[in-house]
Amino acid sequence: MKLSTWVENNHCFVYFEPQPEPDTIVTGGDLTVKIDFDRNHIVEIQRGQ
């Protein structure tokens, strides 16, 4: 699993991306989580296609 993070307008974004074995096809499986720093909770979860 590959993990990326970034911050925009007082929100933290965490992107989870599957890292398949060589010669394997992955369709979907990625996920983005948006976290509000002020309220300290998850605002949105978005599944990839």
PDB file of C-alpha atoms in Angstrom:
ATOM      1  CA  MET A   1       0.000   0.000   0.000  1.00  0.00           C
ATOM      2  CA  LYS A   2       1.324   3.432  -0.961  1.00  0.00           C
ATOM      3  CA  LEU A   3       0.382   6.368   1.258  1.00  0.00           C
ATOM      4  CA  SER A   4       0.373  10.077   0.320  1.00  0.00           C
ATOM      5  CA  THR A   5      -0.608  13.052   2.485  1.00  0.00           C
ATOM      6  CA  TRP A   6      -1.117  16.772   1.903  1.00  0.00           C
ATOM      7  CA  VAL A   7      -2.757  19.767   3.596  1.00  0.00           C
ATOM      8  CA  GLU A   8      -5.232  22.250   2.064  1.00  0.00           C
ATOM      9  CA  ASN A   9      -7.304  24.926   3.834  1.00  0.00           C
ATOM     10  CA  ASN A  10      -6.930  23.445   7.326  1.00  0.00           C
ATOM     11  CA  HIS A  11      -7.789  19.937   6.086  1.00  0.00           C
ATOM     12  CA  CYS A  12      -5.438  16.990   5.929  1.00  0.00           C
ATOM     13  CA  PHE A  13      -5.845  14.538   3.046  1.00  0.00           C
ATOM     14  CA  VAL A  14      -4.582  10.961   3.168  1.00  0.00           C
ATOM     15  CA  TYR A  15      -4.513   8.926  -0.046  1.00  0.00           C
ATOM     16  CA  PHE A  16      -4.160   5.139   0.112  1.00  0.00           C
ATOM     17  CA  GLU A  17      -3.137   3.406  -3.116  1.00  0.00           C
ATOM     18  CA  PRO A  18      -2.692  -0.354  -3.574  1.00  0.00           C
ATOM     19  CA  GLN A  19       0.709  -1.548  -4.761  1.00  0.00           C
ATOM     20  CA  PRO A  20       0.035  -4.798  -6.630  1.00  0.00           C
ATOM     21  CA  GLU A  21       2.502  -7.581  -7.204  1.00  0.00           C
ATOM     22  CA  PRO A  22       4.289  -7.488 -10.596  1.00  0.00           C
ATOM     23  CA  ASP A  23       2.171  -8.742 -13.513  1.00  0.00           C
ATOM     24  CA  THR A  24      -1.037  -8.153 -11.522  1.00  0.00           C
ATOM     25  CA  ILE A  25      -3.892  -5.864 -12.539  1.00  0.00           C
ATOM     26  CA  VAL A  26      -5.708  -3.883  -9.841  1.00  0.00           C
ATOM     27  CA  THR A  27      -8.971  -2.099 -10.575  1.00  0.00           C
ATOM     28  CA  GLY A  28      -9.949   0.339  -7.859  1.00  0.00           C
ATOM     29  CA  GLY A  29      -8.948  -0.085  -4.274  1.00  0.00           C
ATOM     30  CA  ASP A  30      -7.708   3.460  -3.720  1.00  0.00           C
ATOM     31  CA  LEU A  31      -9.145   5.615  -0.965  1.00  0.00           C
ATOM     32  CA  THR A  32      -8.942   9.299   0.010  1.00  0.00           C
ATOM     33  CA  VAL A  33      -9.715  10.456   3.558  1.00  0.00           C
ATOM     34  CA  LYS A  34     -10.280  14.146   4.378  1.00  0.00           C
ATOM     35  CA  ILE A  35      -9.678  15.165   8.016  1.00  0.00           C
ATOM     36  CA  ASP A  36     -10.653  18.499   9.601  1.00  0.00           C
ATOM     37  CA  PHE A  37      -7.845  19.801  11.867  1.00  0.00           C
ATOM     38  CA  ASP A  38     -10.122  22.166  13.849  1.00  0.00           C
ATOM     39  CA  ARG A  39     -12.796  19.637  14.762  1.00  0.00           C
ATOM     40  CA  ASN A  40     -10.372  16.693  14.761  1.00  0.00           C
ATOM     41  CA  HIS A  41     -12.614  14.321  12.814  1.00  0.00           C
ATOM     42  CA  ILE A  42     -13.067  12.767   9.376  1.00  0.00           C
ATOM     43  CA  VAL A  43     -15.023  15.010   7.015  1.00  0.00           C
ATOM     44  CA  GLU A  44     -15.196  12.770   3.949  1.00  0.00           C
ATOM     45  CA  ILE A  45     -14.103   9.364   2.669  1.00  0.00           C
ATOM     46  CA  GLN A  46     -13.935   8.860  -1.095  1.00  0.00           C
ATOM     47  CA  ARG A  47     -13.408   5.493  -2.735  1.00  0.00           C
ATOM     48  CA  GLY A  48     -11.647   5.322  -6.097  1.00  0.00           C
ATOM     49  CA  GLN A  49     -12.913   3.623  -9.207  1.00  0.00           C
TER      50      GLN A  49
END
